[in-house]
Short mmCIF file of C-alpha atoms in Angstrom, two decimals:
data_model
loop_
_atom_site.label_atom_id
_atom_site.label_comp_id
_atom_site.label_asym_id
_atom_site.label_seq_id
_atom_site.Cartn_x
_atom_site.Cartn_y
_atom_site.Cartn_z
CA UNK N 486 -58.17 -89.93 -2.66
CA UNK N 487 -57.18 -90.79 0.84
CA UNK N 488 -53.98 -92.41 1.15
CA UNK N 489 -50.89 -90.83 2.54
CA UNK N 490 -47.39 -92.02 1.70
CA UNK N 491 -45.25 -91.13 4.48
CA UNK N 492 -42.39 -92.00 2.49
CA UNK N 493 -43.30 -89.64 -0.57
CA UNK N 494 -41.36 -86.17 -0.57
CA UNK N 495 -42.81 -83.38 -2.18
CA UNK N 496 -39.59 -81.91 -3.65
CA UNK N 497 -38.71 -79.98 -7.55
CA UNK N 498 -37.01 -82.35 -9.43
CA UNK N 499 -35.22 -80.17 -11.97
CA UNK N 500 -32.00 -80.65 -9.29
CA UNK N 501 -32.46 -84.34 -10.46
CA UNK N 502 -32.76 -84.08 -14.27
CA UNK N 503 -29.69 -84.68 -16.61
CA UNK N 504 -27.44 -81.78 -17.17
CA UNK N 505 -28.11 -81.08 -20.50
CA UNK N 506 -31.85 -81.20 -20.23
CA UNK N 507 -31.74 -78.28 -17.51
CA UNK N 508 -29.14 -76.36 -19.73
CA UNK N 509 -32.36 -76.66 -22.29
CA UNK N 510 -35.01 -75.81 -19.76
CA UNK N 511 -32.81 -72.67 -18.82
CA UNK N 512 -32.16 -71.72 -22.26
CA UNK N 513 -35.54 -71.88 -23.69
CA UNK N 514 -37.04 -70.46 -20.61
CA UNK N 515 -34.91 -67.13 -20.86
CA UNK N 516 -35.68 -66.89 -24.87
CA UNK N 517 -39.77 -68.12 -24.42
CA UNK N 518 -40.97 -67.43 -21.42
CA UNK N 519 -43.42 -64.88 -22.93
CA UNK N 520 -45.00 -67.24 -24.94
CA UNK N 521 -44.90 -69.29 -21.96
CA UNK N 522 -47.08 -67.22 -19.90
CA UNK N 523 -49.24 -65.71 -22.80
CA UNK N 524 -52.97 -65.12 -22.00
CA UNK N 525 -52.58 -65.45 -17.68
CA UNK N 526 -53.62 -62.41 -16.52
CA UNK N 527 -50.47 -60.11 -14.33
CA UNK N 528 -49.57 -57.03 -13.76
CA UNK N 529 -47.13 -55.11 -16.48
CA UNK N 530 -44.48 -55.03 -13.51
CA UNK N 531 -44.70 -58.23 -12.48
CA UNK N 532 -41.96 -61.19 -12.41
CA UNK N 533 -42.77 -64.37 -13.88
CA UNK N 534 -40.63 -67.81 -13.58
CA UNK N 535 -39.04 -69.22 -16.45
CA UNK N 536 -39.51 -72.76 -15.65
CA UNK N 537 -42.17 -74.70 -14.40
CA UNK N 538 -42.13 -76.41 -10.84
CA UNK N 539 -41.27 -79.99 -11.45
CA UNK N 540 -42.80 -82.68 -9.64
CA UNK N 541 -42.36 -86.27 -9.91
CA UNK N 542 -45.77 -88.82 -10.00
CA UNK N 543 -45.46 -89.42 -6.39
CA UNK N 544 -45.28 -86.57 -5.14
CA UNK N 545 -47.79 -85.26 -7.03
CA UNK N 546 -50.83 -87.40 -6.03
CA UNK N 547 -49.82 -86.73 -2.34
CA UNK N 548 -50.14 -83.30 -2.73
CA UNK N 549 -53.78 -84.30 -4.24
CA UNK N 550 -54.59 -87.04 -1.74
CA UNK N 551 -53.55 -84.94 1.56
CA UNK N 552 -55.96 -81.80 0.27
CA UNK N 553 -58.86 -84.54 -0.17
CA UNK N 554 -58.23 -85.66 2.94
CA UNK N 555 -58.24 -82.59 4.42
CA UNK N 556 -61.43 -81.58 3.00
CA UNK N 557 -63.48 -84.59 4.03
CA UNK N 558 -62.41 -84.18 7.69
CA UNK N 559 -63.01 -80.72 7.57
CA UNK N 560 -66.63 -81.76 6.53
CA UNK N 561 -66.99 -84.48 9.00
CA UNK N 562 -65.84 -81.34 11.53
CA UNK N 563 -68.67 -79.52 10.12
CA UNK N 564 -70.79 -82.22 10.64
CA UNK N 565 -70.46 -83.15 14.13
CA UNK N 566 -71.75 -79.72 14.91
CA UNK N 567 -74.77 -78.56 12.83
CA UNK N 568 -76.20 -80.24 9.55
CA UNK N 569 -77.07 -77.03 7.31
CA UNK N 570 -75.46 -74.35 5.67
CA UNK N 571 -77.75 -71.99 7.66
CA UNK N 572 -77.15 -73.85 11.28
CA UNK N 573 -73.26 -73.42 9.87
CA UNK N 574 -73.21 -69.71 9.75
CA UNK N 575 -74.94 -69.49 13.41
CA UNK N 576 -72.27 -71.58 14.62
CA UNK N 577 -69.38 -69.83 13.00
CA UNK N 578 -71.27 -66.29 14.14
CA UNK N 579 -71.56 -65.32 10.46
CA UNK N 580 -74.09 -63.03 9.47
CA UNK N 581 -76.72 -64.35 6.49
CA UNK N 582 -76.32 -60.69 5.14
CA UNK N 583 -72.98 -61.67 4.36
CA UNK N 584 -74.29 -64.40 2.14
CA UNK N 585 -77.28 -62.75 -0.14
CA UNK N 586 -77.19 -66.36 -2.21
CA UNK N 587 -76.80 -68.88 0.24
CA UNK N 588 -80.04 -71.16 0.91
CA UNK N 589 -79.88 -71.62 4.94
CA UNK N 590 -82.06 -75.36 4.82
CA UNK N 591 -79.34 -76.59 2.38
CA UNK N 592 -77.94 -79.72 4.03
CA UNK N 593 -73.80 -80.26 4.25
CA UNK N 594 -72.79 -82.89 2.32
CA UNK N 595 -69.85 -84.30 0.25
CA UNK N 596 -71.84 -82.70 -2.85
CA UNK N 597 -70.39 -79.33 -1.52
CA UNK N 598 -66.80 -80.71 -1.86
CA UNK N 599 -67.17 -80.36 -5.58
CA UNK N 600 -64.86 -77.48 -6.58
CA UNK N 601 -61.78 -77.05 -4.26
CA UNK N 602 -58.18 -75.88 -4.26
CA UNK N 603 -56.36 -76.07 -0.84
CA UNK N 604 -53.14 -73.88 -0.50
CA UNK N 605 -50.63 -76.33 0.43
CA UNK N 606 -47.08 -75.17 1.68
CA UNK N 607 -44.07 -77.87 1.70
CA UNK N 608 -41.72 -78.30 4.96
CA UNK N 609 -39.36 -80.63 4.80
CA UNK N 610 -40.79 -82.71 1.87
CA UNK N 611 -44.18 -82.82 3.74
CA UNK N 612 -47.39 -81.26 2.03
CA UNK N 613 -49.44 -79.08 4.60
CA UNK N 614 -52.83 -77.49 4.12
CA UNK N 615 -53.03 -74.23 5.61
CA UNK N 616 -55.84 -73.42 4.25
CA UNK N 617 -58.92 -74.69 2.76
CA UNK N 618 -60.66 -72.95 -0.41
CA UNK N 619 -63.80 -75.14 -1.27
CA UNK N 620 -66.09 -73.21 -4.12
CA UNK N 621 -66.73 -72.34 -7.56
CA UNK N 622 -65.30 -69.01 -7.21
CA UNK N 623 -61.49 -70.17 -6.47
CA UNK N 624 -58.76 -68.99 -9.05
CA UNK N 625 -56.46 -71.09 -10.39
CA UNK N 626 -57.61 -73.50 -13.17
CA UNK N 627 -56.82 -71.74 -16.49
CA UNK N 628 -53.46 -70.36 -15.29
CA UNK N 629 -52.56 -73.88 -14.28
CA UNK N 630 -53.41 -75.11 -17.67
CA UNK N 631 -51.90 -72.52 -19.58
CA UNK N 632 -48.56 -72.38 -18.04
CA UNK N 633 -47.84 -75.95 -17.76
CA UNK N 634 -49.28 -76.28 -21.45
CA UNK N 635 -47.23 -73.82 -22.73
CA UNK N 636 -44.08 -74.69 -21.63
CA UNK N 637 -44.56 -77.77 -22.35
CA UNK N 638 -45.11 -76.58 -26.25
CA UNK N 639 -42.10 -74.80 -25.99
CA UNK N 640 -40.36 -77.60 -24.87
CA UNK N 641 -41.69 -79.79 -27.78
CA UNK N 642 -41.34 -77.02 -30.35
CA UNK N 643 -37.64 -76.85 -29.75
CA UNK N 644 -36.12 -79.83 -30.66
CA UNK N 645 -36.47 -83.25 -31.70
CA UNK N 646 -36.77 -85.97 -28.61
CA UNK N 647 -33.17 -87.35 -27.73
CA UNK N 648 -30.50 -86.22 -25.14
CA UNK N 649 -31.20 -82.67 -23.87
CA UNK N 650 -34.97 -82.59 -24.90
CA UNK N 651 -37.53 -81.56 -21.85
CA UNK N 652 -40.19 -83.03 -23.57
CA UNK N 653 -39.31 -86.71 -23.31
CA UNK N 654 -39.57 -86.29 -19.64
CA UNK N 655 -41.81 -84.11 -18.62
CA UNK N 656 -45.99 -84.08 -19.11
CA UNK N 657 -48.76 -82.01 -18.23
CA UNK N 658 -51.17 -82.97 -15.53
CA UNK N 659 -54.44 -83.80 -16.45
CA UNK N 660 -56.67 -80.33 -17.76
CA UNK N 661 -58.35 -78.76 -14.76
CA UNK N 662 -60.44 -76.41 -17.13
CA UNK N 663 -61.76 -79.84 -18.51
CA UNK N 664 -61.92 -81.85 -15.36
CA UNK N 665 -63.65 -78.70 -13.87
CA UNK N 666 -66.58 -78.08 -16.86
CA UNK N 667 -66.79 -81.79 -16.81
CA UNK N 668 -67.82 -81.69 -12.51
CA UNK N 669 -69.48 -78.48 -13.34
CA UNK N 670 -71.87 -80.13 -16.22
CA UNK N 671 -72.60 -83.17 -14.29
CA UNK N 672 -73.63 -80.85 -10.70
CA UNK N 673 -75.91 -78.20 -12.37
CA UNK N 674 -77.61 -81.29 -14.41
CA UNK N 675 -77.03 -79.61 -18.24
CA UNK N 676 -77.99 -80.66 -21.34
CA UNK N 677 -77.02 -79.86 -24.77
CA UNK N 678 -78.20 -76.73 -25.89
CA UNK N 679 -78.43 -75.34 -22.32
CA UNK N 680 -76.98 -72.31 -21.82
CA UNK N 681 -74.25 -71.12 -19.31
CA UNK N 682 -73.73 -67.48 -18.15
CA UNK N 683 -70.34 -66.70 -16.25
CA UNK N 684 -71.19 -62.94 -14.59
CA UNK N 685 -68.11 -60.74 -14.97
CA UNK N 686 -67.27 -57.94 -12.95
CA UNK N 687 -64.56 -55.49 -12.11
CA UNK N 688 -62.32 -56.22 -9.51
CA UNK N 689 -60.17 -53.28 -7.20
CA UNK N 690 -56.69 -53.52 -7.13
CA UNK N 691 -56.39 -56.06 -10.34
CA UNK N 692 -55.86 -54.05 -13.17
CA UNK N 693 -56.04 -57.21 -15.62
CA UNK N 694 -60.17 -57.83 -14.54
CA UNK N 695 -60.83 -53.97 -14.71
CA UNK N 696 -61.68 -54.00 -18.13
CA UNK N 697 -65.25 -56.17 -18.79
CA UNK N 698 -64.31 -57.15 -21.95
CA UNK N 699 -60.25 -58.45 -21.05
CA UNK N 700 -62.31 -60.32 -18.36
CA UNK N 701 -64.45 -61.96 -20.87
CA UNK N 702 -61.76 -63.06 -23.49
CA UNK N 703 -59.82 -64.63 -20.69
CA UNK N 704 -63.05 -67.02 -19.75
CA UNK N 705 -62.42 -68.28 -23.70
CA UNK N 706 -61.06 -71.64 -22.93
CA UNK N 707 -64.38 -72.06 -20.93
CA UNK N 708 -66.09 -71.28 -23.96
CA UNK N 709 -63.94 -73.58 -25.97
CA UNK N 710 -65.22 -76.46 -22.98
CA UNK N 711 -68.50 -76.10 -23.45
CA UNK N 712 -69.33 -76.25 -27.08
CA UNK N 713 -67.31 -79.69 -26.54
CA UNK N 714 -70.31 -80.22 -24.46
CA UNK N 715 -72.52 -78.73 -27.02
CA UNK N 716 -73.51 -75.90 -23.80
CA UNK N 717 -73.11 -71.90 -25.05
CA UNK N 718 -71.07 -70.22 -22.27
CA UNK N 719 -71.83 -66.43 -21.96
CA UNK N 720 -69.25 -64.27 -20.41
CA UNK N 721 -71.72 -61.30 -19.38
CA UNK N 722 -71.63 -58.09 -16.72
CA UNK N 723 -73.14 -58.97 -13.82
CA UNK N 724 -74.66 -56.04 -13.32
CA UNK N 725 -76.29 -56.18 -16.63
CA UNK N 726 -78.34 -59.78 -15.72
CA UNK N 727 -82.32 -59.22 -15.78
CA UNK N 728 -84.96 -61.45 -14.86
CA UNK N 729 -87.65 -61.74 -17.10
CA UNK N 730 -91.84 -62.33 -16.92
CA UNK N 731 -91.31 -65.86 -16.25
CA UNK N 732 -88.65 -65.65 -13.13
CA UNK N 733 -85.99 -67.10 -15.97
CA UNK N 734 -82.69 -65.02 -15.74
CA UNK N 735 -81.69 -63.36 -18.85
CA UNK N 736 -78.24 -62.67 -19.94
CA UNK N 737 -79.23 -59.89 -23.33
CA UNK N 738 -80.43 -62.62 -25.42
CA UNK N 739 -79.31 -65.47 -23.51
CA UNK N 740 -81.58 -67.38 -20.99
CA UNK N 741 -79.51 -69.08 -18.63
CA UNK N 742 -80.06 -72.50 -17.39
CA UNK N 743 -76.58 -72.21 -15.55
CA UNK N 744 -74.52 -69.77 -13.83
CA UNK N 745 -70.74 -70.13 -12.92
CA UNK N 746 -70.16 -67.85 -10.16
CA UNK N 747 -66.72 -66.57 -9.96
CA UNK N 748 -67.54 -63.47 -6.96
CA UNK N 749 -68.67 -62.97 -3.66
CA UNK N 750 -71.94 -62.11 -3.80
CA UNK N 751 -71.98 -60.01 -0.49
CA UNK N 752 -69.19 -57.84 -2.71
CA UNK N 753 -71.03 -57.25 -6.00
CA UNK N 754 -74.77 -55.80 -4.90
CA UNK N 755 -77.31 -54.64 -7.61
CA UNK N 756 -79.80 -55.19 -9.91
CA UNK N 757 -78.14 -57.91 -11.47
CA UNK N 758 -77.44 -60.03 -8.40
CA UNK N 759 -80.66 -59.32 -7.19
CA UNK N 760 -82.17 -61.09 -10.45
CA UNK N 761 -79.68 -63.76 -10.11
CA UNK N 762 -80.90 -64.40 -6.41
CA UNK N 763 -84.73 -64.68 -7.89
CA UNK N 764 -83.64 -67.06 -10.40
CA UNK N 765 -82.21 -69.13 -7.87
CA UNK N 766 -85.18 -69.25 -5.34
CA UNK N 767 -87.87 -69.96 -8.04
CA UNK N 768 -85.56 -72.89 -9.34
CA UNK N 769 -85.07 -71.81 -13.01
CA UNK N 770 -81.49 -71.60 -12.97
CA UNK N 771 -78.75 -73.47 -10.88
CA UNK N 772 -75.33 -71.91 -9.76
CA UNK N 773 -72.27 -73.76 -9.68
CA UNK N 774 -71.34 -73.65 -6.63
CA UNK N 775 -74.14 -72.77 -4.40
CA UNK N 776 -72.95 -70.31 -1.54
CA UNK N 777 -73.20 -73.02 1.11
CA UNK N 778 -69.71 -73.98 -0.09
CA UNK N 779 -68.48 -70.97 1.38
CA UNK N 780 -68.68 -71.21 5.09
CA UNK N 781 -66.97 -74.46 5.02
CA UNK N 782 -63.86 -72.93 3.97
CA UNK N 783 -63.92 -70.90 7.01
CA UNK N 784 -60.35 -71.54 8.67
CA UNK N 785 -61.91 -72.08 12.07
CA UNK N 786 -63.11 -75.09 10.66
CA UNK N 787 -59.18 -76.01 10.53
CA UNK N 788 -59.06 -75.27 14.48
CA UNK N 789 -62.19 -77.25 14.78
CA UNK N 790 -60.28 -80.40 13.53
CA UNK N 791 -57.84 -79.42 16.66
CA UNK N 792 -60.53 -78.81 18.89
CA UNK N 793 -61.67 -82.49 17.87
CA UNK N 794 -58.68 -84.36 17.95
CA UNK N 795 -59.91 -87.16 20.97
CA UNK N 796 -62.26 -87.80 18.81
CA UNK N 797 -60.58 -88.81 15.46
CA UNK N 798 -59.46 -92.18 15.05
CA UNK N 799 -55.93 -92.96 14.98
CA UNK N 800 -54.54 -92.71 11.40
CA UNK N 801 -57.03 -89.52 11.01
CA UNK N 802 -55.50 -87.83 14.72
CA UNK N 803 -51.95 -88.67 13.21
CA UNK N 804 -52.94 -86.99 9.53
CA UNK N 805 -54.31 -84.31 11.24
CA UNK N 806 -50.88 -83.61 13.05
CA UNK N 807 -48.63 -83.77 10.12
CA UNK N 808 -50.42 -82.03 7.61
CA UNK N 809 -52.43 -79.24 9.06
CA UNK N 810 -50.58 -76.70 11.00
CA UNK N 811 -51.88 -76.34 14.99
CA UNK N 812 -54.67 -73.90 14.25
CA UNK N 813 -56.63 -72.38 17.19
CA UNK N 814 -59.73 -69.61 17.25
CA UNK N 815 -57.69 -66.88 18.12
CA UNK N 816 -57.94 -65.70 21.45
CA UNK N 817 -55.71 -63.82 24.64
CA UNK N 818 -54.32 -67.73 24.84
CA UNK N 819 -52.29 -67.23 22.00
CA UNK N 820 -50.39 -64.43 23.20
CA UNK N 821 -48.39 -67.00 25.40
CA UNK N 822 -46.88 -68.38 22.04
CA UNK N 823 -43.64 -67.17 20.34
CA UNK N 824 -45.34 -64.76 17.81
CA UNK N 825 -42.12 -65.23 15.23
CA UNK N 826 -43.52 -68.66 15.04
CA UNK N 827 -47.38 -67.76 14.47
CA UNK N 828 -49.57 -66.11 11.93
CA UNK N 829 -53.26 -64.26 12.42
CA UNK N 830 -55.52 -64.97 10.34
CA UNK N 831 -59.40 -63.69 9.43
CA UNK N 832 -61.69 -67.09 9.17
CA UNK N 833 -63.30 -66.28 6.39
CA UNK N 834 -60.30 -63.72 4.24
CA UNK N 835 -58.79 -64.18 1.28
CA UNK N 836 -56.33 -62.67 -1.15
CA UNK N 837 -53.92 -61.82 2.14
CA UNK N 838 -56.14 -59.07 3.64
CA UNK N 839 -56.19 -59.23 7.49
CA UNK N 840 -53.25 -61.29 7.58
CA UNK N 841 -50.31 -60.72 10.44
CA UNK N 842 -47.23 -62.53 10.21
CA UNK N 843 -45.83 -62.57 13.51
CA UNK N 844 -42.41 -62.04 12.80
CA UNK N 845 -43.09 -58.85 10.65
CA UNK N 846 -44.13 -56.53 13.73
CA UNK N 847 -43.30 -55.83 17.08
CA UNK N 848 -44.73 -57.34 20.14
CA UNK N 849 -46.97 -54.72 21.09
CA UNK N 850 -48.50 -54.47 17.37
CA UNK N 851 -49.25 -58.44 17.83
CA UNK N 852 -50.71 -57.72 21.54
CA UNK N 853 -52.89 -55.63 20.01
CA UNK N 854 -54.17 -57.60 16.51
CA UNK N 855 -54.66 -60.68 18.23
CA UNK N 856 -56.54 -59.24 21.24
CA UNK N 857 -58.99 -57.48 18.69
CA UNK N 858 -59.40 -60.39 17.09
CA UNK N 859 -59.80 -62.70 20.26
CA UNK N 860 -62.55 -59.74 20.75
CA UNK N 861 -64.55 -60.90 17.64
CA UNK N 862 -63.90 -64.41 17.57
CA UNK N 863 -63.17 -64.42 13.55
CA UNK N 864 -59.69 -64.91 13.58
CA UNK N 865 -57.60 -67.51 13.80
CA UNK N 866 -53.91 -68.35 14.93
CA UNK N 867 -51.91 -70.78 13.15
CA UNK N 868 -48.32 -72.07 13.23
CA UNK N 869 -46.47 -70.95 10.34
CA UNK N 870 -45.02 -73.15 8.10
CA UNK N 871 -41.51 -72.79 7.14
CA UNK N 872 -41.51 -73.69 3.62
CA UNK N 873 -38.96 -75.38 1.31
CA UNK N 874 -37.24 -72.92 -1.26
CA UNK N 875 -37.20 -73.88 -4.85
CA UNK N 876 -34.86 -71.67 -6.64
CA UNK N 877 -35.92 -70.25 -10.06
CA UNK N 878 -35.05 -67.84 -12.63
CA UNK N 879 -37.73 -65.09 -12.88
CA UNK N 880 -37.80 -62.34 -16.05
CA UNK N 881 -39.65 -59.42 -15.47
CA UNK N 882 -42.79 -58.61 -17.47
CA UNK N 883 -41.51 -54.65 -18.70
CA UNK N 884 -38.11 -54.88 -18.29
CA UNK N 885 -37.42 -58.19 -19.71
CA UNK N 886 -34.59 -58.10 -16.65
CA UNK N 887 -33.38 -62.11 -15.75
CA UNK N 888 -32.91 -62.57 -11.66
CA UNK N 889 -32.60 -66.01 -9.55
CA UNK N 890 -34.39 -66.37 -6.62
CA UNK N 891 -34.77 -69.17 -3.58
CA UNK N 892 -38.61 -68.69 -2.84
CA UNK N 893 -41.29 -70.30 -1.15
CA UNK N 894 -44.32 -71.70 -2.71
CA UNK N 895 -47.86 -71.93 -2.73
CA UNK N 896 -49.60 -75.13 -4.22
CA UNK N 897 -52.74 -75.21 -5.31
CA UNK N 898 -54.58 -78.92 -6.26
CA UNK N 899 -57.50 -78.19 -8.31
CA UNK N 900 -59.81 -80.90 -7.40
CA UNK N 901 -63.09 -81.26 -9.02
CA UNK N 902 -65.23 -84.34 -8.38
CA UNK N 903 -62.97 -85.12 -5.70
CA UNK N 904 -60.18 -86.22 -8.22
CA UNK N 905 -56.66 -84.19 -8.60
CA UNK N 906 -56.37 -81.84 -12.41
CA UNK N 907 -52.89 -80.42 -12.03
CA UNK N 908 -51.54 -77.92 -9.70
CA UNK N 909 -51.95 -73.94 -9.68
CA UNK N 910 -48.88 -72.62 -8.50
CA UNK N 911 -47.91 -69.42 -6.80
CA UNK N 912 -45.01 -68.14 -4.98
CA UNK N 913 -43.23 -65.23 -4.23
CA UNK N 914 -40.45 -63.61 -6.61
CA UNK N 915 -37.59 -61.24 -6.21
CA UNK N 916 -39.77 -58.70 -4.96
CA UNK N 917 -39.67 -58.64 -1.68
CA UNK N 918 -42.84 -59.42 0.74
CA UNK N 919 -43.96 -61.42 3.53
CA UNK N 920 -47.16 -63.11 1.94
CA UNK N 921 -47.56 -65.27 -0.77
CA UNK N 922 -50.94 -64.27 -2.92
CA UNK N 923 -51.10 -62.84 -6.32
CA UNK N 924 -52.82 -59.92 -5.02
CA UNK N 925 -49.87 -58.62 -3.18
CA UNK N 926 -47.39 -59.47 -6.69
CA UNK N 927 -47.19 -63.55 -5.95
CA UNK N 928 -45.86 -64.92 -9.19
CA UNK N 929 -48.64 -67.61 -10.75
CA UNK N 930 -46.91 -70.84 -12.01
CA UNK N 931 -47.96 -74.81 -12.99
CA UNK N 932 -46.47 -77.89 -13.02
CA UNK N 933 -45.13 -80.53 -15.08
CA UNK N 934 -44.70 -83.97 -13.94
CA UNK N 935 -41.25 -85.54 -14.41
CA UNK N 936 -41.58 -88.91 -16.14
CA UNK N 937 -38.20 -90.15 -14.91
CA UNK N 938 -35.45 -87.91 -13.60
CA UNK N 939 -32.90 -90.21 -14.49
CA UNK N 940 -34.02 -91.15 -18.04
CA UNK N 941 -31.45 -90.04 -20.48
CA UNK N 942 -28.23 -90.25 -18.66
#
């Protein structure tokens, strides 16, 4: 994917769709959302939208194609510096303690670009990547098949196709849980009868992955995947892994030929990643991805493509400017900016921690933040986007309470061989807060592609 209609706006069609068929998406949303949202892991207080967002063909390949895009001048960014994982951490200042996995003489390539999900605000009907998540370990895939599955079951369910039925117009995107085992099968080189171990562990501050076993029974449609592929997927602690007398890693019965790393290694030390590590170096298991993916998702890698900018071609120098915020390594420079319009960001965060909206504190808090961070040369400073509102009807998970809401969102393309598999969703809800990340109560959402607003008029 590379191309990039200008004249494609990113917009929700349900504004668009016949009056009776949103009188049926409202009305089955408020009596099935439940069902709608079964098995994607939230928090008992949460809020979750009774509709899907709606997005019409167009749009939604540009929200594909611009991430691509992104990604493969990121690498080229990458590229024009240093040629290995290990020469990327020295440039970036990252400590290899912060990477127990990674293999520093693995060489940068589009191979790493294998497993990504950018997050990808809307202004104005244009798609813009503010950041760039590019590894085995990102969220998003089986909540984006769920939801848009199931409410797209519920729309079927309810009524035979004609005037008022969803169904007719509306479709799933392709499976990312399939598109992804299908990438993931083809990279580790797996053969029927090879096995697959997926390490589980607990997770602060998520109640839904404290519990090993909840943890394991959501990885089921992974499961379901690979026996399609005639490959046993084992959903086993991490911390219980062993190596045994032939440097083969050992998952209780299980000898793995495959791991699927969903964690950060540097945040889950023991035993069991130690074995893991060992397995690794003497070559008898492969990990999808390998921890040289991880660095390249460092957002100073965005400013890099600004740093660069004289040196992209034309079309690439104009691409760059309208769909990647101006994103700098933050430093006592960025102080001469209108803070209300900036955001600080760690290079190498996730899940919201670190993050300082500009806007939400006071001058003298922002002097501060950003001149630390200028100080350690980790951070950067981006423009913020000001993102279109879609307005949705959220019920809440213990109450059962309906509100309606004008919110920002979040999208997520999960891209695995380099090819779009439907959209992961997330956006903020009635609750209030500044950032928008299901760790600090962002509601998690899909989409379903709208065949033809106009069809049953």
């Amino acid at each position: 994917m590379s191309g990039d209609r200008g004249d494609v706006r990113v917009v929700d069609r349900y504004d668009a769709l016949p009056q009776e068929v949103r009188g049926r998406i409202d009305a089955l949303g408020r009596a099935h959302w439940r069902r709608a949202h079964a098995g994607v892991p939230r928090p008992a207080d949460s809020w979750c939208p009774t509709r899907p967002l709606l997005l019409d063909a167009e749009a939604y390949a540009l929200v594909g194609a611009v991430a691509d895009r992104t990604a493969g001048l990121v690498l080229r960014a990458c590229l024009r510096r240093v040629a290995t994982a290990g020469e990327l951490l020295e440039a970036l200042g990252m400590p290899r303690s912060q990477f127990p996995l990674l293999d520093p003489a693995e060489p940068l390539g589009e191979r790493l670009l294998t497993s990504m999900r950018a997050d990808v605000m809307v202004e104005r009907g244009v798609p813009k990547v503010v950041e760039l998540n590019i590894d085995g370990a990102i969220g998003g895939a089986i909540e984006a098949d769920l939801i848009a599955g199931q409410f797209q079951e519920v729309y079927a369910g309810a009524a035979p196709a004609g005037a008022g039925a969803p169904a007719g117009l509306l479709r799933p995107a392709p499976s990312a849980v399939d598109a992804f085992f299908t990438e993931l099968v083809s990279f580790l080189g797996l053969a029927e009868g090879d096995c697959l171990v997926v390490p589980v562990f607990r997770e602060d501050g998520l109640d839904h992955l404290a519990d090993l076993d909840d943890f394991i029974s959501f990885l089921a449609p992974m499961a379901d995947r690979g026996t399609a592929h005639g490959i046993t997927v084992v959903g086993y602690p991490l911390a219980g892994l062993t190596l045994d007398d032939r440097q083969r890693l050992r998952a209780g019965e299980h000898v793995a030929q495959g791991v699927f790393r969903l964690f950060l290694p540097v945040e889950q030390p023991g035993p069991g990643l130690d074995a893991l590590g060992a397995a690794l170096r003497a070559g008898t298991a492969r990990m999808y991805t390998p921890e040289a993916t991880s660095p390249v998702s460092d957002k100073r890698v965005l400013a890099w493509l600004w740093e660069d900018l004289g040196l992209l071609d034309p079309a690439d120098r104009e691409f760059v400017r309208r769909h990647v915020p101006h994103t700098v390594i933050a430093g006592a420079q960025a102080l001469d900016g209108d803070r209300r319009a900036l955001v600080l960001k760690p290079g190498d965060g996730y899940g919201g921690a670190g993050v300082t909206l500009g806007r939400s504190v006071e001058q003298e808090v922002w002097r501060e933040r950003v001149l630390a961070a200028a100080g350690t040369g980790d951070h950067v400073v981006q423009e913020v986007v000001e993102a279109d509102l879609v307005a949705f009807e959220f019920a809440h998970g213990g109450t059962g309470e309906f509100r309606s809401a004008a919110v920002p969102c979040v999208l997520g393309p999960m891209m695995y061989g380099r090819k779009l598999s439907g959209i992961y969703v997330r956006h903020a809800s009635p609750r209030p807060g500044d950032l928008i990340n299901t760790h600090q109560g962002a509601a998690s959402n899909s989409v379903l592609i709208v065949e033809s607003a106009t069809a049953g008029r």
